[in-house]
Short mmCIF file of N, CA, C and O and ligand atoms in Angstrom, two decimals:
data_model
loop_
_atom_site.label_atom_id
_atom_site.label_comp_id
_atom_site.label_asym_id
_atom_site.label_seq_id
_atom_site.Cartn_x
_atom_site.Cartn_y
_atom_site.Cartn_z
N SER A 37 154.34 -107.72 -129.40
CA SER A 37 154.10 -108.16 -128.02
C SER A 37 153.24 -109.42 -128.02
O SER A 37 152.57 -109.72 -129.01
N SER A 38 153.19 -110.10 -126.88
CA SER A 38 152.41 -111.33 -126.81
C SER A 38 150.92 -111.03 -126.89
O SER A 38 150.15 -111.82 -127.40
N SER A 39 150.47 -109.86 -126.39
CA SER A 39 149.05 -109.55 -126.48
C SER A 39 148.64 -109.38 -127.95
O SER A 39 147.54 -109.74 -128.34
N HIS A 40 149.56 -108.85 -128.76
CA HIS A 40 149.29 -108.74 -130.19
C HIS A 40 149.09 -110.13 -130.79
O HIS A 40 148.13 -110.37 -131.51
N VAL A 41 149.98 -111.08 -130.44
CA VAL A 41 149.89 -112.45 -130.97
C VAL A 41 148.55 -113.07 -130.57
O VAL A 41 147.85 -113.68 -131.38
N THR A 42 148.15 -112.87 -129.30
CA THR A 42 146.91 -113.45 -128.82
C THR A 42 145.71 -112.89 -129.58
O THR A 42 144.82 -113.62 -129.98
N SER A 43 145.71 -111.58 -129.80
CA SER A 43 144.54 -111.01 -130.49
C SER A 43 144.48 -111.51 -131.93
O SER A 43 143.40 -111.76 -132.45
N GLN A 44 145.65 -111.70 -132.58
CA GLN A 44 145.63 -112.30 -133.92
C GLN A 44 145.06 -113.72 -133.85
O GLN A 44 144.26 -114.12 -134.68
N GLY A 45 145.48 -114.46 -132.84
CA GLY A 45 145.06 -115.85 -132.70
C GLY A 45 143.58 -116.00 -132.43
O GLY A 45 143.00 -117.04 -132.71
N ASN A 46 142.95 -114.96 -131.88
CA ASN A 46 141.52 -115.02 -131.60
C ASN A 46 140.68 -114.89 -132.85
O ASN A 46 139.48 -115.15 -132.82
N ARG A 47 141.27 -114.48 -133.94
CA ARG A 47 140.48 -114.18 -135.14
C ARG A 47 140.55 -115.33 -136.11
O ARG A 47 141.36 -115.31 -137.05
N VAL A 48 139.78 -116.37 -135.84
CA VAL A 48 139.76 -117.54 -136.71
C VAL A 48 138.30 -117.91 -136.96
O VAL A 48 137.57 -118.24 -136.02
N ALA A 49 137.88 -117.82 -138.21
CA ALA A 49 136.50 -118.16 -138.55
C ALA A 49 136.39 -118.43 -140.04
O ALA A 49 137.13 -117.86 -140.84
N PHE A 50 135.47 -119.31 -140.37
CA PHE A 50 135.13 -119.50 -141.78
C PHE A 50 133.69 -119.99 -141.89
O PHE A 50 133.13 -120.53 -140.94
N GLY A 51 133.12 -119.77 -143.06
CA GLY A 51 131.81 -120.32 -143.38
C GLY A 51 131.71 -120.49 -144.87
O GLY A 51 132.12 -119.60 -145.63
N ALA A 52 131.20 -121.64 -145.32
CA ALA A 52 131.14 -121.92 -146.75
C ALA A 52 129.98 -122.85 -147.06
O ALA A 52 129.54 -123.62 -146.19
N SER A 53 129.49 -122.77 -148.28
CA SER A 53 128.51 -123.75 -148.75
C SER A 53 129.13 -124.54 -149.90
O SER A 53 130.12 -124.12 -150.50
N ILE A 54 128.51 -125.68 -150.20
CA ILE A 54 129.00 -126.47 -151.34
C ILE A 54 128.82 -125.66 -152.62
O ILE A 54 129.69 -125.65 -153.47
N GLY A 55 127.68 -124.98 -152.71
CA GLY A 55 127.43 -124.12 -153.86
C GLY A 55 126.65 -124.82 -154.95
O GLY A 55 126.10 -125.92 -154.77
N ASN A 56 126.64 -124.19 -156.11
CA ASN A 56 125.72 -124.57 -157.17
C ASN A 56 126.26 -125.73 -158.00
O ASN A 56 126.61 -125.57 -159.16
N VAL A 57 126.29 -126.93 -157.40
CA VAL A 57 126.88 -128.08 -158.08
C VAL A 57 125.89 -129.21 -158.32
O VAL A 57 126.20 -130.15 -159.04
N GLY A 58 124.68 -129.15 -157.73
CA GLY A 58 123.73 -130.24 -157.90
C GLY A 58 124.04 -131.39 -156.97
O GLY A 58 124.51 -131.19 -155.85
N ASN A 59 123.79 -132.61 -157.43
CA ASN A 59 124.01 -133.80 -156.60
C ASN A 59 125.49 -134.16 -156.52
O ASN A 59 126.22 -134.06 -157.50
N ILE A 60 125.91 -134.60 -155.35
CA ILE A 60 127.24 -135.21 -155.17
C ILE A 60 127.01 -136.61 -154.64
O ILE A 60 126.35 -136.78 -153.61
N GLY A 61 127.52 -137.61 -155.30
CA GLY A 61 127.37 -138.98 -154.90
C GLY A 61 126.21 -139.64 -155.63
O GLY A 61 125.55 -139.02 -156.45
N PRO A 62 125.94 -140.92 -155.34
CA PRO A 62 126.68 -141.76 -154.40
C PRO A 62 127.99 -142.30 -155.00
O PRO A 62 128.09 -142.49 -156.20
N PHE A 63 128.98 -142.50 -154.12
CA PHE A 63 130.27 -143.09 -154.50
C PHE A 63 130.47 -144.38 -153.70
O PHE A 63 129.84 -144.56 -152.66
N ASN A 64 131.38 -145.22 -154.16
CA ASN A 64 131.59 -146.49 -153.44
C ASN A 64 132.65 -146.36 -152.34
O ASN A 64 133.11 -147.35 -151.79
N THR A 65 133.01 -145.11 -152.01
CA THR A 65 133.93 -144.86 -150.90
C THR A 65 133.56 -143.53 -150.27
O THR A 65 132.86 -142.73 -150.89
N ASP A 66 134.03 -143.28 -149.05
CA ASP A 66 133.80 -141.97 -148.43
C ASP A 66 134.63 -140.91 -149.17
O ASP A 66 135.76 -141.19 -149.59
N ILE A 67 134.07 -139.71 -149.31
CA ILE A 67 134.85 -138.61 -149.91
C ILE A 67 134.79 -137.38 -149.01
O ILE A 67 133.82 -137.19 -148.27
N THR A 68 135.82 -136.55 -149.09
CA THR A 68 135.82 -135.26 -148.37
C THR A 68 135.01 -134.27 -149.19
O THR A 68 135.23 -134.12 -150.39
N LEU A 69 134.06 -133.62 -148.54
CA LEU A 69 133.24 -132.62 -149.24
C LEU A 69 134.00 -131.31 -149.36
O LEU A 69 134.64 -130.85 -148.39
N VAL A 70 133.93 -130.70 -150.53
CA VAL A 70 134.59 -129.43 -150.77
C VAL A 70 133.52 -128.34 -150.82
O VAL A 70 132.71 -128.30 -151.75
N TYR A 71 133.52 -127.52 -149.80
CA TYR A 71 132.58 -126.39 -149.72
C TYR A 71 133.28 -125.21 -150.36
O TYR A 71 134.06 -124.51 -149.75
N LYS A 72 132.98 -125.02 -151.66
CA LYS A 72 133.76 -124.08 -152.49
C LYS A 72 133.32 -122.64 -152.33
O LYS A 72 134.06 -121.71 -152.61
N ASN A 73 132.05 -122.48 -151.95
CA ASN A 73 131.43 -121.15 -151.97
C ASN A 73 131.66 -120.48 -150.61
O ASN A 73 130.92 -120.71 -149.67
N VAL A 74 132.70 -119.68 -150.53
CA VAL A 74 133.14 -119.11 -149.25
C VAL A 74 132.37 -117.83 -148.92
O VAL A 74 132.31 -116.92 -149.74
N PHE A 75 131.81 -117.79 -147.73
CA PHE A 75 131.15 -116.57 -147.23
C PHE A 75 132.13 -115.72 -146.42
O PHE A 75 132.09 -114.50 -146.47
N SER A 76 132.95 -116.41 -145.61
CA SER A 76 133.99 -115.71 -144.85
C SER A 76 135.10 -116.72 -144.57
O SER A 76 134.84 -117.92 -144.50
N ASN A 77 136.33 -116.21 -144.45
CA ASN A 77 137.45 -117.12 -144.21
C ASN A 77 138.65 -116.29 -143.78
O ASN A 77 139.15 -115.48 -144.55
N THR A 78 139.10 -116.47 -142.54
CA THR A 78 140.29 -115.75 -142.10
C THR A 78 141.56 -116.43 -142.61
O THR A 78 142.66 -115.95 -142.33
N GLY A 79 141.42 -117.52 -143.35
CA GLY A 79 142.56 -118.09 -144.04
C GLY A 79 142.90 -119.53 -143.67
O GLY A 79 143.71 -120.15 -144.35
N SER A 80 142.25 -120.08 -142.65
CA SER A 80 142.61 -121.43 -142.20
C SER A 80 141.77 -122.51 -142.87
O SER A 80 142.04 -123.69 -142.72
N TYR A 81 140.74 -122.10 -143.59
CA TYR A 81 139.91 -123.04 -144.34
C TYR A 81 140.36 -123.02 -145.79
O TYR A 81 140.48 -121.94 -146.39
N ASN A 82 140.58 -124.20 -146.37
CA ASN A 82 141.02 -124.30 -147.77
C ASN A 82 139.83 -124.67 -148.65
O ASN A 82 139.37 -125.82 -148.61
N PRO A 83 139.31 -123.72 -149.44
CA PRO A 83 138.11 -124.01 -150.27
C PRO A 83 138.42 -124.90 -151.46
O PRO A 83 137.51 -125.33 -152.16
N GLY A 84 139.71 -125.21 -151.68
CA GLY A 84 140.09 -126.16 -152.73
C GLY A 84 140.02 -127.60 -152.27
O GLY A 84 139.83 -128.51 -153.08
N THR A 85 140.18 -127.82 -150.97
CA THR A 85 140.20 -129.19 -150.43
C THR A 85 139.07 -129.46 -149.44
O THR A 85 138.78 -130.62 -149.13
N GLY A 86 138.44 -128.41 -148.88
CA GLY A 86 137.41 -128.58 -147.86
C GLY A 86 137.97 -128.76 -146.46
O GLY A 86 137.22 -129.05 -145.53
N ILE A 87 139.28 -128.58 -146.29
CA ILE A 87 139.92 -128.88 -145.00
C ILE A 87 140.25 -127.60 -144.23
O ILE A 87 140.86 -126.67 -144.78
N PHE A 88 139.84 -127.59 -142.95
CA PHE A 88 140.22 -126.53 -142.02
C PHE A 88 141.44 -127.01 -141.23
O PHE A 88 141.44 -128.14 -140.72
N THR A 89 142.46 -126.17 -141.12
CA THR A 89 143.67 -126.50 -140.35
C THR A 89 143.82 -125.50 -139.22
O THR A 89 143.90 -124.29 -139.47
N ALA A 90 143.83 -126.00 -137.98
CA ALA A 90 143.88 -125.11 -136.81
C ALA A 90 145.18 -124.32 -136.78
O ALA A 90 146.26 -124.91 -136.76
N PRO A 91 145.10 -122.97 -136.74
CA PRO A 91 146.31 -122.16 -136.69
C PRO A 91 146.82 -121.93 -135.27
O PRO A 91 147.98 -121.56 -135.10
N VAL A 92 145.95 -122.13 -134.26
CA VAL A 92 146.35 -121.97 -132.86
C VAL A 92 145.69 -123.08 -132.03
O VAL A 92 144.66 -123.63 -132.41
N ARG A 93 146.31 -123.38 -130.89
CA ARG A 93 145.73 -124.32 -129.94
C ARG A 93 144.53 -123.66 -129.28
O ARG A 93 144.60 -122.50 -128.86
N GLY A 94 143.41 -124.38 -129.20
CA GLY A 94 142.24 -123.77 -128.58
C GLY A 94 141.01 -124.65 -128.69
O GLY A 94 141.08 -125.80 -129.14
N VAL A 95 139.90 -124.08 -128.27
CA VAL A 95 138.60 -124.74 -128.37
C VAL A 95 137.83 -124.07 -129.50
O VAL A 95 137.69 -122.84 -129.52
N TYR A 96 137.36 -124.89 -130.42
CA TYR A 96 136.70 -124.42 -131.63
C TYR A 96 135.28 -124.97 -131.69
O TYR A 96 134.98 -126.03 -131.13
N TYR A 97 134.44 -124.27 -132.41
CA TYR A 97 133.09 -124.76 -132.69
C TYR A 97 132.95 -125.02 -134.20
O TYR A 97 133.38 -124.18 -135.01
N PHE A 98 132.35 -126.15 -134.55
CA PHE A 98 132.08 -126.49 -135.95
C PHE A 98 130.63 -126.90 -136.09
O PHE A 98 130.05 -127.52 -135.18
N SER A 99 130.07 -126.57 -137.22
CA SER A 99 128.71 -127.00 -137.54
C SER A 99 128.65 -127.32 -139.02
O SER A 99 129.37 -126.72 -139.82
N PHE A 100 127.80 -128.27 -139.38
CA PHE A 100 127.64 -128.60 -140.79
C PHE A 100 126.21 -129.04 -141.03
O PHE A 100 125.52 -129.51 -140.12
N SER A 101 125.77 -128.84 -142.26
CA SER A 101 124.42 -129.25 -142.60
C SER A 101 124.40 -129.77 -144.02
O SER A 101 125.28 -129.45 -144.83
N GLY A 102 123.42 -130.59 -144.31
CA GLY A 102 123.27 -131.13 -145.66
C GLY A 102 121.81 -131.27 -145.98
O GLY A 102 120.95 -131.26 -145.09
N PHE A 103 121.52 -131.42 -147.25
CA PHE A 103 120.15 -131.39 -147.72
C PHE A 103 120.01 -132.30 -148.93
O PHE A 103 120.88 -132.34 -149.78
N ASN A 104 118.93 -133.03 -148.98
CA ASN A 104 118.49 -133.64 -150.26
C ASN A 104 117.13 -134.29 -150.12
O ASN A 104 116.57 -134.37 -149.04
N VAL A 105 116.65 -134.74 -151.26
CA VAL A 105 115.46 -135.57 -151.30
C VAL A 105 115.84 -136.91 -150.69
O VAL A 105 116.87 -137.48 -151.05
N SER A 106 115.03 -137.40 -149.78
CA SER A 106 115.45 -138.54 -148.98
C SER A 106 115.03 -139.88 -149.59
O SER A 106 114.64 -140.79 -148.89
N THR A 107 115.11 -139.99 -150.92
CA THR A 107 114.89 -141.30 -151.53
C THR A 107 116.09 -142.20 -151.29
O THR A 107 116.00 -143.42 -151.41
N ARG A 108 117.23 -141.59 -150.98
CA ARG A 108 118.43 -142.33 -150.60
C ARG A 108 119.00 -141.61 -149.40
O ARG A 108 118.81 -140.41 -149.26
N SER A 109 119.68 -142.32 -148.51
CA SER A 109 120.16 -141.64 -147.32
C SER A 109 121.33 -140.71 -147.61
O SER A 109 122.06 -140.88 -148.59
N MET A 110 121.46 -139.71 -146.76
CA MET A 110 122.61 -138.82 -146.75
C MET A 110 123.30 -139.05 -145.41
O MET A 110 122.65 -139.06 -144.37
N ASP A 111 124.58 -139.26 -145.45
CA ASP A 111 125.31 -139.61 -144.24
C ASP A 111 126.60 -138.79 -144.23
O ASP A 111 127.50 -139.02 -145.03
N LEU A 112 126.64 -137.81 -143.32
CA LEU A 112 127.79 -136.91 -143.22
C LEU A 112 128.50 -137.16 -141.91
O LEU A 112 127.86 -137.45 -140.89
N VAL A 113 129.81 -137.00 -141.91
CA VAL A 113 130.58 -137.18 -140.68
C VAL A 113 131.62 -136.09 -140.57
O VAL A 113 132.32 -135.78 -141.54
N LEU A 114 131.68 -135.48 -139.38
CA LEU A 114 132.71 -134.47 -139.10
C LEU A 114 133.97 -135.22 -138.67
O LEU A 114 133.93 -136.04 -137.74
N MET A 115 135.08 -134.94 -139.35
CA MET A 115 136.33 -135.66 -139.13
C MET A 115 137.35 -134.75 -138.46
O MET A 115 137.43 -133.55 -138.75
N LYS A 116 138.17 -135.33 -137.59
CA LYS A 116 139.35 -134.65 -137.05
C LYS A 116 140.54 -135.57 -137.27
O LYS A 116 140.59 -136.66 -136.69
N ASN A 117 141.44 -135.18 -138.13
CA ASN A 117 142.66 -135.96 -138.41
C ASN A 117 142.36 -137.42 -138.72
O ASN A 117 143.01 -138.32 -138.20
N GLY A 118 141.33 -137.68 -139.52
CA GLY A 118 141.03 -139.05 -139.90
C GLY A 118 140.14 -139.81 -138.93
O GLY A 118 139.79 -140.96 -139.19
N GLU A 119 139.79 -139.18 -137.82
CA GLU A 119 138.92 -139.83 -136.82
C GLU A 119 137.49 -139.31 -136.95
O GLU A 119 137.29 -138.10 -137.09
N HIS A 120 136.52 -140.21 -136.83
CA HIS A 120 135.11 -139.80 -136.87
C HIS A 120 134.73 -139.12 -135.56
O HIS A 120 134.98 -139.66 -134.49
N MET A 121 134.12 -137.93 -135.66
CA MET A 121 133.69 -137.20 -134.47
C MET A 121 132.17 -137.32 -134.28
O MET A 121 131.70 -137.88 -133.30
N ILE A 122 131.39 -136.78 -135.20
CA ILE A 122 129.92 -136.80 -135.08
C ILE A 122 129.29 -136.95 -136.46
O ILE A 122 129.91 -136.59 -137.47
N TYR A 123 128.08 -137.44 -136.47
CA TYR A 123 127.36 -137.68 -137.73
C TYR A 123 126.13 -136.78 -137.86
O TYR A 123 125.56 -136.36 -136.85
N ALA A 124 125.72 -136.59 -139.09
CA ALA A 124 124.38 -136.05 -139.39
C ALA A 124 123.84 -136.93 -140.51
O ALA A 124 124.46 -137.05 -141.57
N THR A 125 122.71 -137.55 -140.27
CA THR A 125 122.21 -138.59 -141.17
C THR A 125 120.73 -138.38 -141.48
O THR A 125 119.95 -138.04 -140.60
N ASN A 126 120.39 -138.60 -142.75
CA ASN A 126 118.99 -138.73 -143.15
C ASN A 126 118.76 -140.18 -143.51
O ASN A 126 119.54 -140.76 -144.27
N HIS A 127 117.67 -140.73 -143.06
CA HIS A 127 117.31 -142.07 -143.50
C HIS A 127 116.52 -141.97 -144.80
O HIS A 127 115.88 -140.95 -145.05
N PRO A 128 116.54 -143.00 -145.61
CA PRO A 128 115.79 -142.94 -146.87
C PRO A 128 114.29 -143.04 -146.59
O PRO A 128 113.72 -144.12 -146.59
N ALA A 129 113.68 -141.90 -146.33
CA ALA A 129 112.30 -141.86 -145.82
C ALA A 129 111.27 -141.63 -146.92
O ALA A 129 110.09 -141.53 -146.62
N GLY A 130 111.70 -141.52 -148.17
CA GLY A 130 110.73 -141.30 -149.22
C GLY A 130 111.03 -140.04 -149.99
O GLY A 130 112.09 -139.45 -149.85
N ASN A 131 110.09 -139.64 -150.81
CA ASN A 131 110.32 -138.57 -151.75
C ASN A 131 110.00 -137.21 -151.13
O ASN A 131 109.03 -136.56 -151.48
N ARG A 132 110.80 -136.80 -150.17
CA ARG A 132 110.61 -135.47 -149.59
C ARG A 132 111.95 -134.84 -149.27
O ARG A 132 112.95 -135.53 -149.10
N HIS A 133 111.95 -133.52 -149.15
CA HIS A 133 113.18 -132.78 -148.86
C HIS A 133 113.48 -132.83 -147.39
O HIS A 133 112.60 -132.55 -146.57
N GLU A 134 114.70 -133.18 -147.06
CA GLU A 134 115.07 -133.24 -145.64
C GLU A 134 116.48 -132.70 -145.43
O GLU A 134 117.42 -133.16 -146.06
N PRO A 135 116.62 -131.78 -144.50
CA PRO A 135 117.95 -131.36 -144.08
C PRO A 135 118.41 -132.17 -142.88
O PRO A 135 117.60 -132.78 -142.17
N ALA A 136 119.70 -132.19 -142.64
CA ALA A 136 120.25 -132.76 -141.41
C ALA A 136 121.39 -131.86 -140.98
O ALA A 136 122.08 -131.28 -141.83
N THR A 137 121.56 -131.70 -139.69
CA THR A 137 122.60 -130.80 -139.21
C THR A 137 123.14 -131.30 -137.88
O THR A 137 122.46 -132.04 -137.15
N ASN A 138 124.37 -130.91 -137.58
CA ASN A 138 124.97 -131.26 -136.29
C ASN A 138 126.11 -130.29 -136.04
O ASN A 138 126.58 -129.60 -136.96
N GLY A 139 126.56 -130.22 -134.82
CA GLY A 139 127.66 -129.33 -134.47
C GLY A 139 128.32 -129.79 -133.19
O GLY A 139 127.72 -130.54 -132.41
N MET A 140 129.56 -129.35 -132.98
CA MET A 140 130.30 -129.80 -131.79
C MET A 140 131.44 -128.83 -131.50
O MET A 140 131.96 -128.18 -132.40
N THR A 141 131.81 -128.74 -130.22
CA THR A 141 133.05 -128.05 -129.85
C THR A 141 134.17 -129.08 -129.82
O THR A 141 133.98 -130.21 -129.33
N LEU A 142 135.32 -128.71 -130.35
CA LEU A 142 136.49 -129.59 -130.38
C LEU A 142 137.71 -128.85 -129.87
O LEU A 142 137.91 -127.67 -130.20
N GLN A 143 138.49 -129.54 -129.07
CA GLN A 143 139.77 -128.97 -128.63
C GLN A 143 140.84 -129.38 -129.63
O GLN A 143 141.02 -130.57 -129.90
N LEU A 144 141.53 -128.38 -130.19
CA LEU A 144 142.50 -128.64 -131.25
C LEU A 144 143.87 -128.09 -130.89
O LEU A 144 143.97 -127.11 -130.14
N VAL A 145 144.88 -128.72 -131.44
CA VAL A 145 146.23 -128.16 -131.37
C VAL A 145 146.61 -127.68 -132.78
O VAL A 145 145.94 -128.03 -133.76
N VAL A 146 147.65 -126.89 -132.86
CA VAL A 146 148.09 -126.35 -134.15
C VAL A 146 148.30 -127.47 -135.16
O VAL A 146 148.95 -128.47 -134.85
N GLY A 147 147.70 -127.33 -136.32
CA GLY A 147 147.86 -128.31 -137.39
C GLY A 147 146.79 -129.37 -137.46
O GLY A 147 146.71 -130.10 -138.45
N ASP A 148 145.94 -129.46 -136.43
CA ASP A 148 144.82 -130.41 -136.50
C ASP A 148 143.93 -130.06 -137.68
O ASP A 148 143.67 -128.87 -137.95
N GLN A 149 143.43 -131.09 -138.35
CA GLN A 149 142.61 -130.87 -139.54
C GLN A 149 141.18 -131.35 -139.31
O GLN A 149 140.96 -132.45 -138.79
N VAL A 150 140.24 -130.50 -139.67
CA VAL A 150 138.82 -130.79 -139.49
C VAL A 150 138.12 -130.61 -140.84
O VAL A 150 138.38 -129.63 -141.55
N TYR A 151 137.26 -131.57 -141.19
CA TYR A 151 136.59 -131.55 -142.48
C TYR A 151 135.37 -132.45 -142.41
O TYR A 151 135.17 -133.17 -141.42
N VAL A 152 134.55 -132.41 -143.43
CA VAL A 152 133.31 -133.19 -143.48
C VAL A 152 133.43 -134.22 -144.60
O VAL A 152 133.87 -133.89 -145.70
N ARG A 153 133.05 -135.46 -144.29
CA ARG A 153 133.05 -136.48 -145.34
C ARG A 153 131.63 -136.95 -145.62
O ARG A 153 130.79 -137.05 -144.72
N LEU A 154 131.40 -137.25 -146.87
CA LEU A 154 130.17 -137.89 -147.34
C LEU A 154 130.44 -139.38 -147.35
O LEU A 154 131.40 -139.84 -147.99
N ARG A 155 129.63 -140.14 -146.62
CA ARG A 155 129.92 -141.56 -146.50
C ARG A 155 129.46 -142.32 -147.74
O ARG A 155 128.58 -141.88 -148.48
N GLN A 156 130.07 -143.47 -147.96
CA GLN A 156 129.83 -144.22 -149.19
C GLN A 156 128.36 -144.58 -149.36
O GLN A 156 127.64 -144.79 -148.39
N ASP A 157 127.94 -144.61 -150.63
CA ASP A 157 126.58 -144.97 -151.02
C ASP A 157 125.53 -143.98 -150.54
O ASP A 157 124.35 -144.34 -150.47
N THR A 158 125.95 -142.76 -150.19
CA THR A 158 124.95 -141.75 -149.83
C THR A 158 125.18 -140.53 -150.72
O THR A 158 126.15 -140.47 -151.47
N TRP A 159 124.27 -139.57 -150.65
CA TRP A 159 124.41 -138.39 -151.50
C TRP A 159 124.04 -137.13 -150.78
O TRP A 159 123.40 -137.14 -149.73
N ILE A 160 124.44 -136.02 -151.36
CA ILE A 160 124.14 -134.69 -150.84
C ILE A 160 123.88 -133.79 -152.04
O ILE A 160 124.33 -134.09 -153.16
N PHE A 161 123.17 -132.73 -151.80
CA PHE A 161 122.78 -131.80 -152.87
C PHE A 161 123.05 -130.37 -152.42
O PHE A 161 122.89 -130.05 -151.24
N ASP A 162 123.45 -129.53 -153.36
CA ASP A 162 123.38 -128.09 -153.11
C ASP A 162 123.12 -127.38 -154.42
O ASP A 162 123.37 -127.92 -155.51
N ASN A 163 122.59 -126.17 -154.30
CA ASN A 163 122.37 -125.31 -155.46
C ASN A 163 122.66 -123.88 -155.04
O ASN A 163 123.29 -123.64 -154.00
N GLY A 164 122.20 -122.93 -155.82
CA GLY A 164 122.47 -121.52 -155.53
C GLY A 164 121.84 -121.04 -154.23
O GLY A 164 122.11 -119.91 -153.81
N ASN A 165 121.02 -121.87 -153.58
CA ASN A 165 120.40 -121.47 -152.31
C ASN A 165 121.24 -121.79 -151.09
O ASN A 165 120.82 -121.51 -149.97
N ASN A 166 122.39 -122.44 -151.28
CA ASN A 166 123.31 -122.69 -150.16
C ASN A 166 122.68 -123.52 -149.03
O ASN A 166 122.72 -123.13 -147.86
N HIS A 167 122.10 -124.66 -149.37
CA HIS A 167 121.48 -125.54 -148.37
C HIS A 167 122.51 -126.29 -147.54
O HIS A 167 122.23 -126.67 -146.41
N SER A 168 123.66 -126.59 -148.12
CA SER A 168 124.62 -127.51 -147.50
C SER A 168 125.87 -126.73 -147.12
O SER A 168 126.60 -126.25 -148.00
N THR A 169 126.10 -126.57 -145.81
CA THR A 169 127.10 -125.62 -145.32
C THR A 169 128.04 -126.24 -144.28
O THR A 169 127.72 -127.26 -143.66
N PHE A 170 129.17 -125.60 -144.09
CA PHE A 170 130.19 -126.00 -143.12
C PHE A 170 130.78 -124.72 -142.55
O PHE A 170 131.20 -123.84 -143.31
N ILE A 171 130.74 -124.59 -141.22
CA ILE A 171 131.29 -123.39 -140.59
C ILE A 171 132.17 -123.80 -139.41
O ILE A 171 132.01 -124.89 -138.85
N GLY A 172 133.06 -122.91 -139.02
CA GLY A 172 133.87 -123.16 -137.84
C GLY A 172 134.48 -121.87 -137.35
O GLY A 172 134.70 -120.94 -138.14
N TYR A 173 134.72 -121.81 -136.04
CA TYR A 173 135.44 -120.65 -135.50
C TYR A 173 136.07 -121.01 -134.16
O TYR A 173 135.65 -121.93 -133.47
N LEU A 174 137.09 -120.22 -133.82
CA LEU A 174 137.77 -120.37 -132.55
C LEU A 174 136.93 -119.72 -131.47
O LEU A 174 136.59 -118.54 -131.56
N LEU A 175 136.58 -120.50 -130.42
CA LEU A 175 135.87 -119.92 -129.28
C LEU A 175 136.86 -119.20 -128.37
O LEU A 175 136.63 -118.07 -127.96
N PHE A 176 137.97 -119.90 -128.02
CA PHE A 176 139.03 -119.27 -127.24
C PHE A 176 140.31 -120.08 -127.36
O PHE A 176 140.26 -121.30 -127.50
N PRO A 177 141.45 -119.40 -127.33
CA PRO A 177 142.74 -120.10 -127.37
C PRO A 177 143.06 -120.72 -126.03
O PRO A 177 142.51 -120.28 -125.00
N LEU A 178 143.95 -121.71 -126.02
CA LEU A 178 144.36 -122.34 -124.75
C LEU A 178 145.86 -122.14 -124.54
O LEU A 178 146.61 -122.13 -125.49
C1 LIG B 260 118.29 -133.44 -154.33
O1 LIG B 260 117.39 -132.37 -154.20
C2 LIG B 260 117.25 -131.60 -155.40
C3 LIG B 260 116.34 -130.43 -155.09
O2 LIG B 260 115.03 -130.84 -154.89
C4 LIG B 260 116.73 -132.46 -156.54
O3 LIG B 260 116.69 -131.71 -157.72
C5 LIG B 260 117.69 -133.61 -156.73
O4 LIG B 260 117.22 -134.49 -157.72
C6 LIG B 260 117.85 -134.36 -155.41
N1 LIG B 260 118.83 -135.37 -155.57
C7 LIG B 260 118.52 -136.62 -155.36
C8 LIG B 260 119.70 -137.52 -155.57
O5 LIG B 260 117.43 -137.00 -155.01
C1 LIG B 261 124.58 -118.32 -151.96
O1 LIG B 261 125.87 -117.86 -151.70
C2 LIG B 261 126.37 -116.95 -152.66
C3 LIG B 261 127.79 -116.59 -152.28
O2 LIG B 261 127.89 -116.17 -150.96
C4 LIG B 261 125.48 -115.72 -152.76
O3 LIG B 261 125.96 -114.88 -153.76
C5 LIG B 261 124.07 -116.16 -153.06
O4 LIG B 261 123.21 -115.02 -153.06
C6 LIG B 261 123.60 -117.16 -152.04
N1 LIG B 261 122.26 -117.60 -152.40
C7 LIG B 261 121.19 -117.28 -151.71
C8 LIG B 261 119.89 -117.79 -152.24
O5 LIG B 261 121.21 -116.59 -150.71
#
């Protein structure tokens, strides 16, 4: 029945950290971050590529965070199909630990892809403490 389809469609969520990899970057180009360490995933997040693909049309919430010593800036951007949505940035403020985080609701159609990129010449860190994370879930279908 259609109510069965709708209830399946309501169950979309994932959460992952980069995991115990140490420093990533700096690179001379933007790269897609791969959050390999999955906490939960109903199947629409690919931990091999870092890309979430919307399985249903709806309004989704995404949040991401990053962490490092701010001797060099960290510059993260939430992407939707190659378009920049929002940033989370640390300025190179000196030798101290600084997190940065941001989040947004996005309206998506089936097949839209959402992921986080590390911008060129910046870096990010994670270890077994899961400082650097990416989460998303469907708020409601449309
Ligand atoms: C990032 O933070 C970790 C933890 O303090 C540190 O070991 C590492 O050297 C930092 N990376 C950079 C590039 O500063
Ligand atoms: C980081 O995530 C992994 C996998 O979910 C978990 O086993 C580990 O305990 C987490 N680390 C901390 C410090 O919570």
